[in-house]
Amino acid sequence: MLWKLLMRSQPCRLCSFRKRLSAPKYRPFLAFFTCTTDSQSKKENKKTVEKLFKLSVDIRKIRRLKGWVLLEDETYVEEIANILQQLGASETAVASILERCPEAIICSPTAVNTQRELWQLVCKNEEKLVKLIEQFPESFFTVKDQENRKLNIQFFQELGLKNVVISRFLTTASNIFHNPIEKNKQMIKILQESYLNLGGSEANMKVWLLKLLSQNPFILLNSSAAIKETLEFFQKQGFTNFEILQLLSKLKGFLFQLCPRSIQNSMSFSKNAFKCTDHDLKQLVLKCPALLYYSVPVLEERIQGLLKEGISIAQIRETPMVLELTPQIVQYRIRKLNSLGYGIKDGHLANINGTKKEFEANFGKIQAKKGRPLFNPVAPLNVEE
């Protein structure tokens, strides 16, 4: 949930073709090969459309989403399709890939072949590679910085990251491969030094670093100045090195991506809302790091939502992790528990806390307990005759 909230990676695009033209209005037969722009009418590349049609590609979908691709004079429909088919992609898969990422047909076949070789460095199984391309076609057909990408892949392998993790980086965190190799190496060194300065042991450093990177590769997009500023901020707030390291691990490195000013605002709001001392606030933060990364409006909305359900500030303070849930989720869970006669106002908030899976498991236990008979109806009764 934290990953989705804080790091919504921006999808990569072919930088040379970012501008989208407006979707054409067409009639099935009269204007099958034309596209209208705001300033002029330009004919679509008839050969491109015909080749895509032969591959069972939905031309209308391309026109609607990225019609400008069909206006390009030079395209490589057959060549790109052949590369995908050589990897084992079915006709349906090829059509789906080209519909979702029409920019693929303006990529140089040489560059795409190089990209295939790069991805095969971490995904040698062609069947799995095709599935990755189907899921993330735009990442695969972003064919810039290939030499730099290769150096970064090799560097991550040398660090000890597994190929399956690097594959995930290529598809969902491709921005880190645009970093110069020197920048990524510098960030790794800074993270290692920070870990040791915070009291981490040399023996555990590699395990800690690999886990941190696998959970949050976007940490490499930070600057050394941002990391230094964040560490100094928490030290000024009275957190010990051990506590900062604890927060860093709990937040999976997102700690360095938070602005000290917004953190300060959130902490000040929490202190006033819970009417606690600096020491108590620090303990709340260590127990629930959400108090750091949620903005004041979000925290206020969630606290008010809990109060409207009859939950007290004291209960929230006892189980602050409940603030990680949206008001809608809280309402749903309370209603479910109420249906069993469980009064959340007088009970512990732990029963509505946790992931969906954890809540359902707890709910099942409460439900089973409520439905359990007071005695075993099939057990023999010891009665004197």
Coordinates of C-alpha atoms in Angstrom, one line a residue:
M1 CA 0.0 0.0 0.0
L2 CA 2.9 2.3 0.8
W3 CA 4.5 1.7 -2.5
K4 CA 1.3 2.7 -4.4
L5 CA 0.8 5.8 -2.3
L6 CA 4.2 7.3 -2.5
M7 CA 5.8 6.1 -5.6
R8 CA 3.6 6.1 -8.6
S9 CA 6.2 5.7 -11.3
Q10 CA 5.7 7.8 -14.4
P11 CA 5.4 5.6 -17.5
C12 CA 8.4 6.0 -19.9
R13 CA 7.7 7.3 -23.4
L14 CA 9.8 7.6 -26.5
C15 CA 11.1 11.1 -25.9
S16 CA 11.1 12.0 -29.6
F17 CA 7.4 11.3 -30.0
R18 CA 5.7 12.6 -26.9
K19 CA 3.4 15.0 -28.6
R20 CA 0.0 13.5 -29.3
L21 CA -2.3 14.7 -32.1
S22 CA -6.0 14.8 -31.5
A23 CA -7.9 11.6 -32.3
P24 CA -9.4 11.6 -35.8
K25 CA -13.0 11.6 -36.6
Y26 CA -13.5 9.1 -39.4
R27 CA -16.1 7.1 -41.2
P28 CA -15.4 3.4 -41.8
F29 CA -15.0 3.5 -45.5
L30 CA -14.9 7.2 -46.7
A31 CA -12.0 8.2 -44.5
F32 CA -10.3 4.9 -43.6
F33 CA -6.8 6.2 -44.3
T34 CA -7.1 9.8 -43.1
C35 CA -6.5 11.6 -39.9
T36 CA -7.5 15.2 -39.0
T37 CA -5.3 17.5 -36.9
D38 CA -6.2 20.9 -35.6
S39 CA -4.2 22.7 -38.3
Q40 CA -4.4 20.5 -41.3
S41 CA -5.5 17.3 -42.7
K42 CA -2.7 14.8 -43.3
K43 CA -3.1 11.3 -44.8
E44 CA -2.2 8.3 -42.8
N45 CA 0.6 6.0 -44.0
K46 CA -1.5 3.6 -46.1
K47 CA 1.2 0.9 -46.0
T48 CA 1.5 1.1 -42.2
V49 CA -2.3 0.7 -41.8
E50 CA -2.5 -2.2 -44.2
K51 CA 0.4 -4.0 -42.4
L52 CA -1.2 -3.5 -39.0
F53 CA -4.5 -4.7 -40.4
K54 CA -2.9 -7.9 -41.6
L55 CA -1.6 -8.5 -38.0
S56 CA -5.2 -8.2 -36.7
V57 CA -4.3 -4.9 -34.9
D58 CA -7.3 -2.8 -33.9
I59 CA -6.6 0.3 -36.0
R60 CA -9.4 2.2 -34.4
K61 CA -7.8 1.9 -31.0
I62 CA -4.5 3.3 -32.3
R63 CA -6.4 6.1 -34.0
R64 CA -8.2 6.9 -30.8
L65 CA -5.1 6.8 -28.5
K66 CA -2.1 7.6 -30.6
G67 CA -3.2 8.4 -34.1
W68 CA 0.0 10.4 -34.8
V69 CA 1.9 7.1 -35.1
L70 CA -0.1 6.3 -38.3
L71 CA 1.1 9.6 -39.9
E72 CA 4.8 8.7 -39.7
D73 CA 6.5 8.2 -43.1
E74 CA 8.9 5.6 -41.9
T75 CA 7.7 2.6 -39.8
Y76 CA 8.8 -0.9 -39.1
V77 CA 5.6 -2.9 -38.6
E78 CA 6.8 -6.2 -40.1
E79 CA 10.3 -6.0 -38.6
I80 CA 9.0 -5.4 -35.0
A81 CA 6.4 -8.1 -35.4
N82 CA 9.1 -10.5 -36.5
I83 CA 11.3 -9.8 -33.5
L84 CA 8.3 -10.5 -31.2
Q85 CA 7.4 -13.6 -33.1
Q86 CA 11.0 -14.9 -32.9
L87 CA 10.7 -14.6 -29.1
G88 CA 7.7 -16.9 -29.3
A89 CA 4.9 -14.2 -29.2
S90 CA 1.6 -15.4 -30.6
E91 CA -0.3 -13.4 -33.2
T92 CA -2.7 -12.3 -30.5
A93 CA 0.1 -11.2 -28.3
V94 CA 1.8 -9.2 -31.1
A95 CA -1.5 -7.5 -31.9
S96 CA -2.1 -6.7 -28.2
I97 CA 1.4 -5.3 -27.8
L98 CA 1.2 -3.0 -30.9
E99 CA -2.3 -1.8 -29.9
R100 CA -1.1 -0.8 -26.4
C101 CA 2.2 0.6 -27.5
P102 CA 1.9 1.8 -31.2
E103 CA 5.2 3.7 -30.8
A104 CA 6.9 0.3 -31.2
I105 CA 6.5 0.5 -34.9
I106 CA 8.7 3.6 -35.2
C107 CA 11.5 2.1 -33.2
S108 CA 14.6 1.0 -35.1
P109 CA 14.7 -2.8 -35.4
T110 CA 18.4 -2.6 -34.5
A111 CA 17.6 -0.8 -31.3
V112 CA 14.8 -3.2 -30.5
N113 CA 17.1 -6.2 -31.0
T114 CA 19.6 -4.6 -28.7
Q115 CA 16.8 -4.0 -26.1
R116 CA 15.9 -7.7 -26.4
E117 CA 19.5 -8.7 -25.7
L118 CA 19.6 -6.3 -22.6
W119 CA 16.4 -7.8 -21.2
Q120 CA 17.7 -11.3 -21.8
L121 CA 20.6 -10.5 -19.5
V122 CA 18.1 -10.8 -16.6
C123 CA 15.3 -12.9 -18.2
K124 CA 16.7 -15.7 -20.3
N125 CA 13.5 -17.6 -20.6
E126 CA 11.8 -16.3 -23.8
E127 CA 8.3 -17.3 -22.7
K128 CA 8.7 -15.2 -19.6
L129 CA 10.2 -12.4 -21.5
V130 CA 7.2 -12.2 -23.9
K131 CA 4.9 -12.1 -20.9
L132 CA 6.9 -9.1 -19.5
I133 CA 6.7 -7.3 -22.8
E134 CA 3.0 -8.0 -23.0
Q135 CA 2.5 -6.5 -19.5
F136 CA 4.9 -3.6 -19.9
P137 CA 5.3 -2.8 -23.7
E138 CA 6.1 0.9 -23.2
S139 CA 9.1 0.0 -20.9
F140 CA 10.4 -2.5 -23.4
F141 CA 10.1 -0.1 -26.4
T142 CA 11.9 2.8 -24.6
V143 CA 15.1 2.2 -26.5
K144 CA 17.2 5.2 -25.4
D145 CA 20.3 5.1 -23.1
Q146 CA 20.9 1.5 -24.0
E147 CA 24.6 1.4 -23.2
N148 CA 24.0 3.1 -19.9
R149 CA 21.2 0.7 -19.2
K150 CA 23.5 -2.2 -19.8
L151 CA 26.1 -0.9 -17.4
N152 CA 23.4 -0.4 -14.7
I153 CA 22.1 -3.9 -15.2
Q154 CA 25.7 -5.3 -14.7
F155 CA 26.2 -3.1 -11.7
F156 CA 23.0 -4.3 -10.0
Q157 CA 24.0 -7.9 -10.7
E158 CA 27.4 -7.2 -9.1
L159 CA 25.7 -5.8 -6.1
G160 CA 24.0 -9.2 -5.6
L161 CA 20.4 -8.3 -6.7
K162 CA 18.6 -11.3 -8.2
N163 CA 17.7 -11.2 -11.9
V164 CA 14.0 -11.4 -11.1
V165 CA 14.3 -8.2 -9.1
I166 CA 16.2 -6.4 -11.8
S167 CA 13.5 -7.5 -14.3
R168 CA 11.0 -5.9 -12.0
F169 CA 13.1 -2.7 -12.1
L170 CA 13.2 -2.7 -15.9
T171 CA 9.4 -2.9 -16.1
T172 CA 8.2 -0.8 -13.1
A173 CA 11.2 1.5 -12.2
S174 CA 12.8 2.0 -15.6
N175 CA 13.8 5.6 -14.6
I176 CA 16.7 4.4 -12.5
F177 CA 18.3 3.0 -15.6
H178 CA 18.5 6.4 -17.1
N179 CA 20.7 7.5 -14.2
P180 CA 24.4 7.6 -15.2
I181 CA 26.1 4.6 -13.8
E182 CA 28.3 6.9 -11.7
K183 CA 25.2 8.4 -10.1
N184 CA 23.8 5.0 -9.0
K185 CA 27.2 4.0 -7.7
Q186 CA 27.4 7.2 -5.7
M187 CA 23.9 6.7 -4.2
I188 CA 24.7 3.2 -3.2
K189 CA 27.9 4.4 -1.4
I190 CA 25.9 7.1 0.4
L191 CA 23.3 4.6 1.5
Q192 CA 26.0 2.2 2.8
E193 CA 27.7 5.1 4.7
S194 CA 24.4 6.2 6.1
Y195 CA 23.6 2.7 7.4
L196 CA 27.0 2.4 9.1
N197 CA 26.8 5.9 10.6
L198 CA 23.4 5.1 12.0
G199 CA 24.8 2.1 13.9
G200 CA 24.3 -0.6 11.4
S201 CA 26.8 -3.4 11.3
E202 CA 29.1 -4.2 8.4
A203 CA 28.0 -7.8 8.5
N204 CA 24.4 -7.0 7.9
M205 CA 24.9 -4.1 5.5
K206 CA 24.6 -6.0 2.3
V207 CA 21.4 -7.8 3.3
W208 CA 19.9 -4.5 4.4
L209 CA 20.9 -2.7 1.2
L210 CA 19.6 -5.4 -1.1
K211 CA 16.3 -5.5 0.8
L212 CA 16.0 -1.8 0.7
L213 CA 16.6 -1.6 -3.1
S214 CA 14.3 -4.5 -3.9
Q215 CA 11.5 -2.8 -1.9
N216 CA 12.1 0.7 -3.2
P217 CA 14.5 1.1 -6.2
F218 CA 13.3 4.8 -6.6
I219 CA 15.6 5.7 -3.7
L220 CA 18.3 5.9 -6.3
L221 CA 16.6 8.9 -7.8
N222 CA 17.3 10.9 -4.7
S223 CA 20.2 13.3 -4.2
S224 CA 22.9 13.0 -1.6
A225 CA 21.9 16.4 -0.3
A226 CA 18.3 15.2 0.3
I227 CA 19.5 12.2 2.2
K228 CA 21.8 14.4 4.4
E229 CA 19.0 16.9 5.0
T230 CA 16.5 14.2 6.1
L231 CA 19.0 12.6 8.5
E232 CA 19.8 15.9 10.1
F233 CA 16.1 16.8 10.4
F234 CA 15.4 13.6 12.4
Q235 CA 18.4 14.1 14.6
K236 CA 17.3 17.6 15.4
Q237 CA 13.9 16.2 16.4
G238 CA 15.6 14.0 19.0
F239 CA 15.5 10.7 17.3
T240 CA 18.5 8.4 18.0
N241 CA 20.5 6.8 15.3
F242 CA 18.9 3.5 16.1
E243 CA 15.4 5.0 15.8
I244 CA 16.2 6.7 12.5
L245 CA 17.5 3.4 11.2
Q246 CA 14.3 1.7 12.4
L247 CA 12.2 4.3 10.6
L248 CA 14.3 3.9 7.4
S249 CA 13.7 0.2 7.4
K250 CA 10.0 0.4 8.2
L251 CA 9.4 3.0 5.5
K252 CA 11.5 1.0 3.0
G253 CA 13.7 4.0 2.2
F254 CA 10.7 6.3 1.4
L255 CA 11.9 8.3 4.4
F256 CA 14.5 10.0 2.1
Q257 CA 11.8 11.0 -0.3
L258 CA 9.8 13.0 2.2
C259 CA 10.2 16.8 2.5
P260 CA 11.3 17.8 6.0
R261 CA 8.9 20.7 6.0
S262 CA 5.9 18.5 5.3
I263 CA 7.1 16.0 7.9
Q264 CA 7.3 18.8 10.4
N265 CA 3.7 19.9 9.6
S266 CA 2.4 16.4 10.0
M267 CA 4.2 15.9 13.3
S268 CA 2.9 19.2 14.7
F269 CA -0.6 18.3 13.7
S270 CA -0.3 14.9 15.3
K271 CA 1.1 16.4 18.5
N272 CA -1.9 18.8 18.8
A273 CA -4.5 16.2 17.8
F274 CA -3.3 13.6 20.3
K275 CA -2.3 16.2 23.0
C276 CA 1.0 14.5 23.7
T277 CA 4.5 15.4 24.6
D278 CA 7.5 15.3 22.3
H279 CA 8.5 12.0 23.8
D280 CA 5.1 10.5 23.4
L281 CA 4.9 11.8 19.8
K282 CA 8.2 10.2 19.0
Q283 CA 6.9 6.8 20.3
L284 CA 3.7 7.2 18.2
V285 CA 5.8 7.9 15.1
L286 CA 8.0 4.8 15.7
K287 CA 4.8 2.8 16.2
C288 CA 3.1 4.3 13.1
P289 CA 5.4 5.9 10.5
A290 CA 2.2 6.8 8.6
L291 CA 2.1 9.9 10.8
L292 CA 5.2 11.1 8.8
Y293 CA 4.2 10.6 5.3
Y294 CA 0.5 11.5 5.3
S295 CA -0.2 15.2 4.8
V296 CA -2.2 17.2 7.4
P297 CA -5.5 17.2 5.4
V298 CA -5.3 13.4 5.1
L299 CA -4.6 12.9 8.8
E300 CA -7.3 15.2 9.7
E301 CA -9.8 13.5 7.5
R302 CA -9.0 10.1 8.8
I303 CA -9.1 11.1 12.5
Q304 CA -12.4 12.9 12.0
G305 CA -13.8 9.8 10.2
L306 CA -12.8 7.6 13.2
L307 CA -14.3 10.1 15.6
K308 CA -17.6 10.0 13.7
E309 CA -17.8 6.3 14.2
G310 CA -17.6 6.8 17.9
I311 CA -14.0 5.9 18.3
S312 CA -12.1 8.0 20.8
I313 CA -8.7 9.8 20.5
A314 CA -7.4 7.5 23.3
Q315 CA -8.3 4.4 21.2
I316 CA -6.6 5.9 18.1
R317 CA -3.5 6.7 20.2
E318 CA -3.4 3.2 21.4
T319 CA -3.6 1.7 17.9
P320 CA -2.3 4.6 15.6
M321 CA -1.8 2.1 12.7
V322 CA -5.6 2.4 12.0
L323 CA -4.8 5.8 10.4
E324 CA -3.3 3.8 7.5
L325 CA -6.9 2.9 6.5
T326 CA -9.2 5.2 4.5
P327 CA -12.5 6.3 6.1
Q328 CA -14.3 4.1 3.6
I329 CA -12.4 1.0 4.6
V330 CA -12.9 1.8 8.3
Q331 CA -16.7 2.2 7.8
Y332 CA -16.9 -1.1 5.9
R333 CA -15.0 -3.0 8.5
I334 CA -16.9 -1.6 11.4
R335 CA -20.2 -2.5 9.7
K336 CA -19.0 -6.0 9.3
L337 CA -18.0 -6.3 12.9
N338 CA -21.3 -4.7 14.1
S339 CA -23.2 -7.4 12.1
L340 CA -21.7 -9.9 14.6
G341 CA -22.6 -7.8 17.5
Y342 CA -19.0 -6.7 18.1
G343 CA -19.0 -3.2 19.5
I344 CA -15.9 -1.5 18.2
K345 CA -16.5 1.6 20.5
D346 CA -15.7 -0.5 23.5
G347 CA -13.3 -2.9 22.0
H348 CA -9.7 -2.8 20.7
L349 CA -9.1 -1.3 17.2
A350 CA -6.7 -4.1 16.4
N351 CA -9.7 -6.0 15.0
I352 CA -10.2 -3.4 12.2
N353 CA -6.6 -2.9 11.6
G354 CA -4.2 -4.6 9.1
T355 CA -4.4 -5.6 5.5
K356 CA -7.5 -6.9 3.9
K357 CA -6.3 -10.5 4.3
E358 CA -5.5 -9.9 8.0
F359 CA -8.9 -8.3 8.6
E360 CA -10.8 -11.2 6.9
A361 CA -8.8 -13.7 9.0
N362 CA -9.7 -11.9 12.3
F363 CA -13.3 -11.5 11.2
G364 CA -13.5 -15.2 10.5
K365 CA -12.2 -16.0 14.0
I366 CA -14.7 -13.7 15.6
Q367 CA -17.5 -15.1 13.5
A368 CA -16.5 -18.7 14.4
K369 CA -16.3 -17.8 18.1
K370 CA -19.8 -16.2 17.9
G371 CA -21.3 -19.3 16.3
R372 CA -19.6 -21.8 18.5
P373 CA -22.2 -23.7 20.7
L374 CA -21.9 -23.5 24.5
F375 CA -21.7 -27.3 24.7
N376 CA -20.9 -30.1 22.3
P377 CA -24.3 -31.5 21.2
V378 CA -22.9 -34.9 20.2
A379 CA -20.9 -35.5 23.3
P380 CA -22.4 -38.0 25.8
L381 CA -23.9 -36.6 29.0
N382 CA -22.8 -38.1 32.2
V383 CA -26.1 -38.5 34.1
E384 CA -27.0 -40.8 36.9
E385 CA -30.0 -43.0 36.3

